[in-house]
Short mmCIF file of C-alpha atoms in Angstrom, two decimals:
data_model
loop_
_atom_site.label_atom_id
_atom_site.label_comp_id
_atom_site.label_asym_id
_atom_site.label_seq_id
_atom_site.Cartn_x
_atom_site.Cartn_y
_atom_site.Cartn_z
CA MET A 1 -18.87 17.89 28.84
CA PRO A 2 -19.65 13.37 29.62
CA GLU A 3 -19.02 11.14 26.31
CA GLU A 4 -22.07 10.41 24.38
CA PRO A 5 -22.87 6.52 25.07
CA ASP A 6 -22.59 4.30 22.12
CA ILE A 7 -25.82 3.83 19.79
CA GLU A 8 -26.74 0.19 20.15
CA LEU A 9 -28.45 -0.92 16.76
CA SER A 10 -31.03 -3.81 16.18
CA PHE A 11 -31.43 -5.32 12.35
CA ARG A 12 -34.36 -7.41 11.48
CA GLY A 13 -32.83 -11.14 10.77
CA GLY A 14 -30.30 -11.30 13.72
CA ARG A 15 -27.04 -9.22 14.77
CA LEU A 16 -25.17 -11.02 11.98
CA VAL A 17 -27.12 -8.62 9.44
CA SER A 18 -25.66 -5.81 10.67
CA ALA A 19 -22.54 -7.07 9.10
CA LEU A 20 -24.52 -6.39 5.72
CA PRO A 21 -23.10 -3.02 4.57
CA ILE A 22 -19.80 -4.64 4.65
CA ALA A 23 -20.81 -7.73 2.74
CA LEU A 24 -21.96 -6.10 0.10
CA PHE A 25 -19.22 -3.89 -0.29
CA ILE A 26 -16.72 -7.10 -0.26
CA ALA A 27 -19.23 -8.63 -3.75
CA TRP A 28 -19.29 -5.42 -5.13
CA ALA A 29 -15.44 -5.52 -4.85
CA ILE A 30 -15.07 -8.87 -6.03
CA PHE A 31 -17.22 -8.58 -9.30
CA GLN A 32 -15.52 -4.74 -10.04
CA SER A 33 -11.61 -5.68 -9.40
CA GLY A 34 -11.69 -9.70 -9.67
CA ILE A 35 -14.28 -10.34 -12.04
CA LEU A 36 -13.86 -7.16 -14.23
CA GLY A 37 -10.35 -6.33 -13.57
CA ILE A 38 -11.45 -2.43 -12.87
CA GLY A 39 -8.78 -1.25 -10.57
CA ASP A 40 -10.73 1.87 -9.84
CA THR A 41 -11.31 3.38 -6.00
CA THR A 42 -13.85 5.51 -6.63
CA GLY A 43 -15.97 2.74 -7.86
CA LEU A 44 -15.42 1.35 -4.56
CA VAL A 45 -16.97 3.89 -2.73
CA ALA A 46 -19.80 3.74 -4.64
CA GLY A 47 -19.85 0.33 -3.35
CA MET A 48 -19.45 0.97 0.13
CA LEU A 49 -22.04 3.66 -0.63
CA THR A 50 -24.55 1.17 -1.46
CA GLY A 51 -23.76 -0.92 1.03
CA LEU A 52 -24.32 1.69 3.59
CA ILE A 53 -27.58 2.45 1.98
CA VAL A 54 -28.86 -1.18 1.69
CA GLY A 55 -28.04 -1.90 5.34
CA MET A 56 -30.26 1.09 6.36
CA LEU A 57 -33.66 -0.56 5.22
CA PHE A 58 -32.78 -3.56 7.62
CA VAL A 59 -33.04 -1.25 10.56
CA ARG A 60 -35.49 -1.87 12.99
CA GLY A 61 -36.72 1.30 14.76
CA ASP A 62 -35.25 4.99 14.03
CA TRP A 63 -33.10 5.39 11.02
CA LYS A 64 -31.78 7.98 12.60
CA ASP A 65 -29.93 6.13 14.96
CA TYR A 66 -28.62 4.56 12.11
CA ALA A 67 -27.20 7.75 10.29
CA ASP A 68 -25.73 8.81 13.82
CA VAL A 69 -23.76 5.41 13.90
CA ILE A 70 -22.48 6.44 10.48
CA PHE A 71 -21.03 10.04 11.39
CA ALA A 72 -19.77 8.03 15.00
CA GLY A 73 -17.79 5.57 12.92
CA MET A 74 -16.44 8.45 10.26
CA THR A 75 -15.37 10.59 13.29
CA ARG A 76 -13.01 7.28 14.63
CA ARG A 77 -9.59 8.89 15.68
CA VAL A 78 -8.48 5.47 13.35
CA ALA A 79 -9.55 6.98 10.72
CA ALA A 80 -8.40 10.78 11.12
CA THR A 81 -4.78 9.35 11.79
CA ALA A 82 -4.63 7.03 8.53
CA VAL A 83 -6.23 9.75 6.70
CA VAL A 84 -3.18 12.51 7.67
CA ALA A 85 -0.91 10.28 7.49
CA TRP A 86 -1.91 9.09 4.20
CA LEU A 87 -1.66 12.84 3.33
CA TRP A 88 1.78 13.36 4.18
CA ALA A 89 3.50 10.05 3.09
CA GLY A 90 1.62 10.65 -0.25
CA MET A 91 3.51 14.15 -0.61
CA PHE A 92 6.62 12.67 0.24
CA ALA A 93 6.39 10.05 -2.19
CA GLU A 94 5.73 12.33 -5.11
CA THR A 95 8.49 14.96 -4.17
CA ILE A 96 10.93 12.28 -4.11
CA GLN A 97 9.66 10.92 -7.08
CA VAL A 98 9.91 14.00 -9.31
CA GLY A 99 13.65 14.31 -7.84
CA GLY A 100 15.10 11.63 -10.34
CA PHE A 101 14.93 8.87 -7.27
CA VAL A 102 12.88 6.35 -9.77
CA ASP A 103 15.36 7.27 -12.76
CA GLY A 104 18.43 6.72 -10.61
CA LEU A 105 17.46 3.44 -9.63
CA VAL A 106 16.96 2.65 -13.25
CA TRP A 107 20.52 4.04 -13.55
CA ALA A 108 21.84 1.43 -11.08
CA ALA A 109 20.04 -1.24 -12.33
CA THR A 110 21.54 -0.47 -15.84
CA ILE A 111 25.18 0.46 -15.31
CA LEU A 112 25.88 -2.46 -13.36
CA ASN A 113 25.29 -4.25 -16.72
CA VAL A 114 24.03 -7.65 -14.76
CA GLY A 115 23.46 -10.31 -17.08
CA PRO A 116 19.94 -12.20 -17.66
CA GLY A 117 20.14 -14.24 -14.52
CA LEU A 118 21.00 -12.16 -12.34
CA PHE A 119 19.16 -9.16 -12.94
CA PRO A 120 15.72 -10.79 -11.32
CA ALA A 121 17.20 -10.90 -8.79
CA VAL A 122 18.27 -7.29 -8.47
CA THR A 123 15.39 -5.86 -9.77
CA PHE A 124 13.47 -7.40 -6.67
CA LEU A 125 15.92 -5.60 -4.51
CA LEU A 126 16.49 -2.43 -6.41
CA ALA A 127 12.51 -2.53 -6.89
CA ALA A 128 11.96 -3.09 -2.63
CA LEU A 129 14.42 0.04 -2.42
CA LEU A 130 11.99 2.17 -4.18
CA ALA A 131 8.60 0.90 -2.50
CA THR A 132 10.11 1.01 0.69
CA GLY A 133 11.22 4.81 0.26
CA ILE A 134 7.70 6.32 -1.72
CA GLY A 135 5.71 3.37 0.15
CA THR A 136 3.33 2.70 -2.30
CA GLY A 137 3.66 -1.11 -4.09
CA TYR A 138 1.36 0.06 -6.49
CA GLY A 139 3.55 3.06 -8.25
CA THR A 140 6.52 1.13 -7.75
CA ALA A 141 4.92 -1.38 -10.06
CA ILE A 142 4.29 1.16 -12.63
CA ALA A 143 7.66 2.70 -12.60
CA PHE A 144 9.66 -0.53 -12.86
CA THR A 145 7.57 -2.25 -15.31
CA SER A 146 8.02 1.27 -17.59
CA LEU A 147 11.08 1.60 -17.18
CA VAL A 148 12.79 -1.63 -15.82
CA PHE A 149 11.39 -4.41 -17.36
CA PRO A 150 12.59 -2.82 -20.96
CA ALA A 151 16.42 -2.99 -19.84
CA GLY A 152 15.56 -6.43 -18.59
CA LEU A 153 14.42 -8.12 -21.63
CA LEU A 154 16.98 -6.11 -23.57
CA LEU A 155 19.52 -8.14 -21.62
CA GLY A 156 17.48 -11.99 -22.25
CA ALA A 157 15.75 -12.02 -18.50
CA ASN A 158 12.50 -13.76 -18.73
CA PRO A 159 9.75 -11.27 -18.86
CA VAL A 160 7.62 -13.81 -16.63
CA LEU A 161 10.09 -14.22 -13.82
CA LEU A 162 11.37 -10.33 -13.98
CA PHE A 163 7.81 -9.28 -13.86
CA GLY A 164 7.07 -11.20 -10.46
CA ALA A 165 10.46 -9.84 -9.19
CA ILE A 166 9.14 -6.52 -9.63
CA LEU A 167 5.75 -7.19 -7.88
CA SER A 168 7.63 -9.11 -5.19
CA GLY A 169 9.88 -5.91 -4.55
CA ALA A 170 6.30 -4.07 -4.35
CA VAL A 171 4.95 -6.14 -1.91
CA PHE A 172 8.21 -5.64 0.28
CA GLY A 173 7.56 -2.15 0.50
CA ASP A 174 4.14 -2.16 1.03
CA ASN A 175 4.65 -4.40 4.03
CA LEU A 176 7.58 -2.73 5.56
CA ALA A 177 7.77 1.01 4.67
CA PRO A 178 6.77 3.34 7.40
CA VAL A 179 4.82 5.51 5.02
CA SER A 180 3.00 2.70 3.23
CA ASP A 181 -0.84 2.69 3.31
CA THR A 182 -0.85 -0.68 4.09
CA THR A 183 1.80 0.11 7.29
CA ILE A 184 -0.46 2.85 8.71
CA VAL A 185 -3.60 1.18 8.33
CA SER A 186 -2.30 -1.66 10.15
CA ALA A 187 -0.98 0.04 12.74
CA VAL A 188 -3.64 2.06 13.64
CA THR A 189 -6.42 -0.22 13.66
CA GLN A 190 -4.55 -2.08 16.27
CA ASP A 191 -3.71 0.41 18.30
CA ALA A 192 0.15 0.28 18.11
CA ASP A 193 2.68 3.07 16.72
CA ILE A 194 4.03 3.06 13.44
CA GLY A 195 7.45 2.96 14.05
CA GLY A 196 6.98 0.21 16.51
CA VAL A 197 5.30 -1.62 14.17
CA VAL A 198 7.66 -1.26 11.29
CA ALA A 199 11.05 -2.64 14.15
CA SER A 200 8.85 -5.58 15.14
CA ARG A 201 8.47 -7.15 11.44
CA VAL A 202 12.12 -6.70 10.08
CA LYS A 203 12.50 -9.81 11.02
CA TYR A 204 9.50 -11.53 9.19
CA ALA A 205 10.12 -9.71 6.05
CA VAL A 206 13.86 -10.22 6.08
CA VAL A 207 13.56 -13.63 6.30
CA ALA A 208 11.18 -13.96 3.20
CA ALA A 209 13.36 -11.69 1.61
CA ALA A 210 16.07 -13.61 1.91
CA LEU A 211 13.87 -16.89 0.69
CA ALA A 212 12.96 -14.86 -2.44
CA ILE A 213 16.24 -13.58 -3.39
CA ALA A 214 17.60 -17.27 -3.39
CA ALA A 215 14.43 -18.11 -5.22
CA TYR A 216 15.25 -15.50 -8.21
CA LEU A 217 19.01 -16.44 -8.26
CA VAL A 218 17.70 -20.14 -8.61
CA ALA A 219 15.12 -19.32 -11.21
CA GLY A 220 17.13 -16.32 -12.79
CA PHE A 221 20.24 -18.82 -13.93
CA GLY A 222 17.47 -21.94 -14.61
CA ILE A 223 14.77 -20.23 -16.71
CA PRO A 224 15.49 -19.35 -20.39
CA GLY A 225 14.11 -15.83 -20.99
CA VAL A 226 11.76 -16.39 -24.16
CA TRP A 227 13.14 -13.83 -25.89
CA SER A 228 17.02 -14.70 -25.36
CA GLY A 229 17.49 -14.06 -28.78
CA MET A 230 17.00 -10.71 -28.67
CA PRO A 231 20.15 -8.95 -29.11
CA HIS A 232 21.95 -7.47 -26.23
CA ALA A 233 22.05 -4.39 -26.66
CA ASP A 234 23.64 -1.80 -24.81
CA VAL A 235 21.05 -1.20 -22.51
CA THR A 236 22.22 2.37 -21.27
CA GLY A 237 21.58 3.25 -24.66
CA GLN A 238 17.82 2.35 -24.66
CA VAL A 239 17.37 4.36 -21.50
CA ASP A 240 16.54 7.79 -21.43
CA ALA A 241 19.84 9.93 -21.50
CA SER A 242 18.19 11.86 -18.79
CA VAL A 243 18.73 9.30 -16.66
CA SER A 244 21.38 9.63 -14.07
CA ALA A 245 22.77 8.14 -10.55
CA TRP A 246 21.99 11.55 -8.99
CA GLY A 247 18.44 10.86 -8.11
CA LEU A 248 19.87 8.08 -5.36
CA VAL A 249 20.91 11.49 -3.10
CA HIS A 250 16.98 10.88 -1.94
CA LEU A 251 18.09 7.50 -0.03
CA LEU A 252 19.01 9.56 2.60
CA ASP A 253 15.76 11.63 2.87
CA ILE A 254 14.38 8.01 2.78
CA ALA A 255 16.73 6.55 5.69
CA LEU A 256 15.98 9.95 7.82
CA VAL A 257 12.07 9.12 7.60
CA ILE A 258 12.52 5.56 8.40
CA VAL A 259 15.10 6.20 11.76
CA LEU A 260 12.94 8.92 13.17
CA ALA A 261 10.02 6.41 12.75
CA ILE A 262 11.62 3.75 14.62
CA ARG A 263 13.18 5.92 17.10
CA GLY A 264 9.56 6.87 17.96
CA ARG A 265 8.96 10.46 16.68
CA HIS A 266 5.30 11.05 16.01
CA ILE A 267 4.82 9.72 11.93
CA ILE A 268 4.04 13.32 10.97
CA GLU A 269 7.21 14.78 12.20
CA ALA A 270 9.15 12.17 10.56
CA ILE A 271 7.78 12.28 7.33
CA SER A 272 7.65 16.55 7.46
CA TRP A 273 11.59 16.37 8.31
CA GLY A 274 11.95 13.69 4.80
CA LEU A 275 10.02 15.89 3.00
CA PHE A 276 12.04 19.32 3.94
CA ALA A 277 15.28 17.17 3.06
CA ALA A 278 13.97 15.63 -0.51
CA ALA A 279 12.30 19.63 -0.95
CA LEU A 280 16.62 20.66 -0.78
CA PHE A 281 18.18 18.26 -2.40
CA ASN A 282 15.54 18.53 -5.01
CA VAL A 283 16.38 22.45 -5.50
CA ALA A 284 20.09 21.94 -5.11
CA LEU A 285 19.80 19.38 -7.94
CA GLY A 286 17.79 21.15 -9.97
CA ALA A 287 19.98 24.26 -9.71
CA ALA A 288 22.92 22.18 -10.72
CA GLY A 289 21.70 21.10 -13.38
CA LEU A 290 22.24 17.35 -12.37
CA VAL A 291 18.40 16.34 -12.32
CA ASP A 292 15.41 18.03 -14.22
CA VAL A 293 13.70 19.09 -11.56
CA SER A 294 12.72 22.60 -10.23
CA VAL A 295 10.73 24.40 -7.73
CA GLY A 296 7.65 24.32 -9.99
CA SER A 297 7.68 20.53 -9.79
CA MET A 298 7.20 20.55 -6.17
CA LEU A 299 4.10 23.06 -6.43
CA LEU A 300 2.90 25.36 -9.11
CA PHE A 301 0.04 27.57 -9.72
CA SER A 302 -0.95 27.73 -13.32
CA ALA A 303 -3.16 31.29 -13.66
CA PRO A 304 -5.32 32.67 -16.52
CA VAL A 305 -2.85 35.26 -18.89
CA ASN A 306 -3.60 38.40 -17.36
CA GLY A 307 -1.74 41.62 -16.28
CA LEU A 308 -1.83 40.99 -12.32
CA THR A 309 -0.57 37.49 -12.74
CA GLN A 310 1.76 37.98 -15.45
CA ALA A 311 3.32 40.69 -12.84
CA VAL A 312 3.06 38.22 -10.09
CA ALA A 313 5.02 35.43 -12.46
CA SER A 314 7.84 37.53 -12.74
CA LEU A 315 8.60 38.13 -8.96
CA PRO A 316 11.88 36.89 -7.98
CA VAL A 317 10.92 34.33 -5.35
CA VAL A 318 7.07 33.97 -5.93
CA GLY A 319 7.72 33.52 -9.57
CA ALA A 320 9.12 30.23 -9.22
CA PHE A 321 5.53 28.78 -8.16
CA VAL A 322 3.71 30.82 -10.67
CA GLU A 323 2.78 30.54 -14.38
CA THR A 324 0.60 31.84 -16.91
CA VAL A 325 -1.17 29.75 -18.75
CA PRO A 326 -4.44 29.60 -21.62
CA ALA A 327 -7.64 29.49 -19.43
CA ALA A 328 -8.30 25.78 -19.95
CA GLN A 329 -4.97 24.64 -18.52
CA VAL A 330 -5.45 26.70 -15.42
CA GLY A 331 -5.18 24.27 -11.57
CA VAL A 332 -2.57 23.52 -9.10
CA GLY A 333 0.28 21.24 -9.85
CA GLY A 334 3.44 20.01 -8.23
CA SER A 335 4.43 16.83 -5.98
CA ILE A 336 3.04 18.41 -3.03
CA TYR A 337 -0.71 18.69 -4.83
CA SER A 338 -0.81 15.49 -6.47
CA GLY A 339 0.88 13.69 -3.91
CA ALA A 340 -1.56 14.46 -1.03
CA ALA A 341 -4.31 14.74 -3.96
CA GLY A 342 -3.90 10.70 -4.61
CA PHE A 343 -5.11 9.88 -1.92
CA PHE A 344 -8.38 11.80 -1.60
CA PRO A 345 -10.70 8.42 -2.97
CA LEU A 346 -8.57 6.12 -0.72
CA ILE A 347 -9.86 8.86 2.65
CA VAL A 348 -13.07 8.45 1.41
CA LEU A 349 -13.79 4.94 1.11
CA THR A 350 -11.79 4.41 4.38
CA LEU A 351 -14.16 6.73 6.00
CA LEU A 352 -17.03 4.90 4.70
CA LEU A 353 -15.45 1.26 5.73
CA VAL A 354 -14.80 2.57 8.93
CA ALA A 355 -18.61 3.53 9.41
CA GLY A 356 -19.22 -0.02 8.19
CA ALA A 357 -17.47 -1.33 10.84
CA GLU A 358 -18.91 0.83 13.42
CA ILE A 359 -22.57 -0.12 12.42
CA MET A 360 -21.37 -4.14 12.90
CA ARG A 361 -20.08 -3.22 16.23
CA ALA A 362 -23.21 -1.38 17.18
CA GLY A 363 -25.64 -3.87 15.62
CA GLY A 364 -23.78 -6.63 17.49
CA GLY A 365 -22.18 -8.46 14.26
CA PHE A 366 -18.96 -8.23 15.26
CA ASP A 367 -19.84 -10.38 19.22
CA ALA A 368 -21.49 -12.88 16.38
CA ILE A 369 -18.85 -13.90 15.19
CA GLN A 370 -16.04 -13.71 18.16
CA GLU A 371 -18.43 -15.85 20.02
CA LEU A 372 -18.65 -18.10 16.83
CA LEU A 373 -14.87 -18.05 16.53
CA ILE A 374 -14.15 -18.48 20.32
CA ASP A 375 -16.15 -21.29 20.42
CA ARG A 376 -15.59 -23.21 17.62
CA ILE A 377 -12.78 -22.52 15.68
CA ALA A 378 -10.23 -20.30 17.68
CA THR A 379 -9.93 -21.98 21.16
CA THR A 380 -6.11 -21.71 21.32
CA VAL A 381 -3.92 -18.77 20.87
CA ARG A 382 -2.06 -20.82 17.93
CA ARG A 383 -5.80 -21.54 16.24
CA ALA A 384 -6.41 -18.14 16.88
CA GLU A 385 -3.78 -16.47 14.86
CA THR A 386 -4.13 -19.30 12.25
CA THR A 387 -7.40 -17.98 11.60
CA MET A 388 -6.17 -14.47 11.72
CA VAL A 389 -3.70 -15.68 9.26
CA LEU A 390 -6.04 -17.52 6.96
CA GLY A 391 -9.05 -15.07 7.23
CA THR A 392 -6.91 -11.69 6.16
CA ALA A 393 -5.59 -14.08 3.46
CA LEU A 394 -9.47 -15.20 2.11
CA VAL A 395 -10.38 -11.56 2.41
CA ASN A 396 -7.30 -10.13 0.29
CA ALA A 397 -7.63 -13.11 -2.52
CA THR A 398 -11.43 -11.70 -3.05
CA VAL A 399 -11.32 -7.95 -2.79
CA THR A 400 -7.90 -7.41 -4.43
CA ILE A 401 -7.52 -3.20 -3.29
CA ASN A 402 -4.90 -4.05 -0.53
CA THR A 403 -6.21 -0.92 1.50
CA ALA A 404 -9.57 -1.30 1.19
CA ALA A 405 -9.28 -5.05 2.02
CA GLU A 406 -6.70 -4.78 5.06
CA ILE A 407 -9.85 -1.89 6.65
CA ALA A 408 -12.75 -4.62 5.98
CA ILE A 409 -11.07 -7.42 7.89
CA ALA A 410 -8.69 -5.55 10.86
CA PRO A 411 -11.81 -5.06 12.91
CA TYR A 412 -11.95 -8.92 13.51
CA ILE A 413 -8.19 -9.01 13.58
CA ALA A 414 -8.37 -6.70 16.55
CA THR A 415 -11.46 -8.24 18.28
CA LEU A 416 -10.05 -11.86 17.98
CA GLY A 417 -6.42 -10.99 18.87
CA LYS A 418 -7.50 -8.93 22.05
CA ARG A 419 -9.75 -12.05 23.34
CA PHE A 420 -6.58 -14.03 23.21
CA ASN A 421 -4.20 -10.94 24.46
CA ILE A 422 -1.93 -10.56 21.58
CA ASN A 423 -0.09 -7.47 21.15
CA GLY A 424 -0.57 -4.68 19.17
CA TYR A 425 2.28 -5.13 17.26
CA ARG A 426 1.91 -9.11 16.65
CA ARG A 427 -1.79 -8.10 15.22
CA ALA A 428 -0.55 -5.32 13.07
CA ASN A 429 1.89 -7.85 11.45
CA ILE A 430 -0.62 -10.51 10.72
CA LEU A 431 -2.79 -7.82 9.21
CA ASP A 432 -0.52 -6.32 6.72
CA ALA A 433 1.49 -9.43 5.33
CA ASN A 434 -1.68 -10.93 3.40
CA THR A 435 -2.31 -7.57 2.52
CA SER A 436 0.72 -6.62 1.54
CA ALA A 437 1.17 -10.10 -0.79
CA LEU A 438 -1.47 -11.23 -1.83
CA GLY A 439 -3.01 -7.96 -4.08
CA TYR A 440 0.18 -8.65 -6.21
CA ILE A 441 0.04 -12.38 -6.85
CA PHE A 442 -3.47 -13.25 -8.25
CA PRO A 443 -4.34 -12.43 -12.21
CA TRP A 444 -6.89 -9.87 -10.92
CA GLY A 445 -4.72 -8.04 -7.68
CA GLY A 446 -5.04 -4.48 -8.24
CA GLY A 447 -0.86 -4.35 -8.00
CA LEU A 448 -0.63 -6.65 -10.58
CA LEU A 449 -2.91 -4.62 -13.07
CA ALA A 450 -1.13 -1.74 -12.42
CA GLY A 451 1.81 -2.93 -13.46
CA LEU A 452 0.08 -5.09 -16.44
CA GLY A 453 -1.23 -1.46 -17.48
CA ALA A 454 2.29 -0.03 -17.66
CA MET A 455 3.18 -2.93 -19.52
CA GLN A 456 0.64 -2.09 -22.27
CA GLY A 457 1.53 1.10 -22.50
CA LEU A 458 5.22 -0.26 -24.37
CA VAL A 459 4.18 -1.29 -26.90
CA GLY A 460 4.76 0.83 -29.90
CA GLY A 461 5.94 3.33 -27.21
CA GLU A 462 8.78 6.15 -28.46
CA ALA A 463 10.84 5.01 -26.19
CA THR A 464 10.06 1.12 -26.84
CA PRO A 465 9.48 1.03 -30.30
CA TRP A 466 10.52 -3.37 -30.77
CA PHE A 467 8.29 -3.89 -27.47
CA THR A 468 5.10 -5.74 -29.39
CA GLN A 469 2.13 -6.89 -27.76
CA GLN A 470 2.99 -10.43 -28.05
CA MET A 471 5.63 -9.70 -25.51
CA VAL A 472 2.77 -8.32 -22.67
CA VAL A 473 3.09 -11.14 -20.07
CA ASN A 474 -0.03 -12.92 -19.19
CA PRO A 475 -1.14 -12.07 -15.88
CA ALA A 476 -2.09 -15.63 -15.11
CA SER A 477 1.13 -16.88 -16.00
CA VAL A 478 2.67 -14.85 -12.91
CA TRP A 479 1.48 -15.95 -10.12
CA PRO A 480 4.02 -18.30 -9.37
CA TYR A 481 6.81 -16.23 -9.26
CA VAL A 482 5.83 -13.59 -6.91
CA PHE A 483 8.38 -15.43 -4.95
CA HIS A 484 8.08 -12.11 -1.62
CA GLY A 485 4.62 -12.62 -1.49
CA TRP A 486 4.24 -16.58 -1.26
CA PHE A 487 6.97 -16.81 1.44
CA LEU A 488 5.86 -13.94 3.63
CA VAL A 489 2.47 -15.66 3.73
CA GLY A 490 4.03 -18.67 4.49
CA VAL A 491 6.55 -17.12 7.21
CA PHE A 492 3.38 -15.88 9.22
CA LEU A 493 1.76 -19.49 8.79
CA PHE A 494 4.87 -21.02 10.39
CA ALA A 495 4.84 -17.92 12.96
CA ALA A 496 1.29 -18.69 13.72
CA TRP A 497 1.92 -21.94 14.18
CA THR A 498 5.09 -22.15 16.25
CA GLY A 499 4.60 -18.88 17.90
CA TYR A 500 8.15 -17.55 16.32
CA GLY A 501 7.75 -13.92 16.92
CA ARG A 502 4.77 -14.47 19.37
CA GLU A 503 4.26 -11.12 21.65
CA TYR A 504 1.48 -10.86 24.18
CA VAL A 505 0.15 -7.49 25.65
CA SER A 506 2.13 -7.93 28.77
CA ASP A 507 5.60 -8.70 26.93
CA ARG A 508 5.58 -4.84 25.37
CA THR A 509 3.45 -2.43 25.55
CA SER A 510 2.59 -0.16 22.20
CA GLU A 511 2.51 3.77 22.12
CA GLU A 512 -0.35 5.64 22.22
CA VAL A 513 -2.12 5.41 18.79
CA SER A 514 -1.30 9.50 19.52
CA ARG A 515 2.58 8.89 18.20
CA VAL A 516 1.29 7.77 15.26
#
C-alpha cells in the first residue's frame, strides 16, 4: 500500500503561526517551572494539550486535517524509539538502585575519609559515575543530596560548593549515559545511533570534566566550609549501618551496557543484557545477606487477602513475587514496575511535543524559520553551529525540564544542521550539551529543584537530626559552582567557533535509527 502524502496546513496569520502550540507550551513551561518553581511533568502535559487546542483555532479549512497531523506526529518513529528506550532504561536504573548501587557509592565516599577540601571533587566523580550508570541526573541529584551531602557537611566541606559538585555529576551522566533520556532524544531526533553518539561525545565530556575537577580542587581548598566549626565526627558512623560496598558490583552491569551500546548493539539489547546481569547480582547479593534486596524488590504483586492468593503466595517460586495485603494496599511494585512507570508522564509529553513539531512542519513554520536563519544569521557553518549552541542554551535556560526543552528545540537543530550537511552525531552532541547542563545550573532548573527538595527533606530527619533549616543551600547561590555544566557549554561554543570535532555527513555515516 503506498504511503499517504504529508498533509499541508494553512494558518491565519501566516506560516509562523504554526509554531503557536509549541510557543504556548514554552510560555507555560517558563511560568510553571521558571516562575512558580513547579517541576511537574504532568503539568507540562496539560500545557502542551492546551497549546494544541489553541493552535487548532487558527487553522484555515477543515480541522480534521489538523487532527490528522497530530496523529501523524505522534506515530513518528522518532517518538516511538524514544518511548521504548526510556522504558528499558527506567527498569535498568531502578534495578541497580534497589541492588544497593547508591549505597556502594556512599560507602566509597565515606570510607576513604577524604578531607573537606578534596570532598567536592570526589563527590563530583562519584555522582558522575552514578548518573552515567542509571541515566538520570534528577535521580542522582536526589540520591547524593540525601546521602552524600550530609556526610560532606560533617567533614566540613563548603555546602554550596558541595551541592554544585553533586549537580555537576548529574550533568555529566545526563550528557554521556547511553540510557539517559536526553542522550536517547538527542540521538533519535538527529537520525543517529545511540552507541555512536556516546562514543563521539566522550572527547567533549572528558575535557569539560577535567576542567571541572581542577576547579573543584582549587575551590575546595580555597573556600572554607560555612560550618567548618562542626565537629568532624566519624562520618561512617552517621551513615546507615546497612550501607556497604557490595552494591558497587553493579559497576559491572553498567559497564556491560555501555560497552555493548558503543560496540553497536541495539540499545534495547544492550540494556536487556545489563538488566539480566543486575537482576542476577541482586538475587545473589540478597541470598547471601550482603545487600538488603530480594526478588520482590524487583517485581512484587501485592494481592488482597483470600484463600487463593494465600495459596499462591505460599508456592516455592511464584510466592517470591506475591504477598497478601489489606485491600487498600493492593497493587504491583518493584523496580521493573516503578522504573517503567516513572517515565509515563514524560512519554505522554514527548508524543504531544512531537505532534506539535509535526504541526510546524505541515504549516510551514520550520521552513520560515530556516529561511530566516540561513538568509540573515547562519550564513556559514561556523555561524550555523554557533546559532545551534546559543539556541539550545536559550530554550534550556527557560524551559527547565531538560528533556522537554530538548524535544522542543530538536527539529530546529536537525533542519539547520542538515542544511549545512553537519553529521547527525555532531548535531546530537550540540543539542544534548546545553540540555544536560543548563537544567542544573539556574535556580529554577528542574535538576536543581530536585536536589533542593531532597535537601529540604534532611531538615530534622531521623538520620540527620542536626540538620536545620538554616543549613539549606540558597538555590540562587549555587549557579557559579556547577562547574561541569558551564565548562560543557564553553567547550561546545569553542568547538562551534574553531571546528573542533566537527564532522560532515560525508565524514562518517551514522547507522539507521533502527539500531537505536
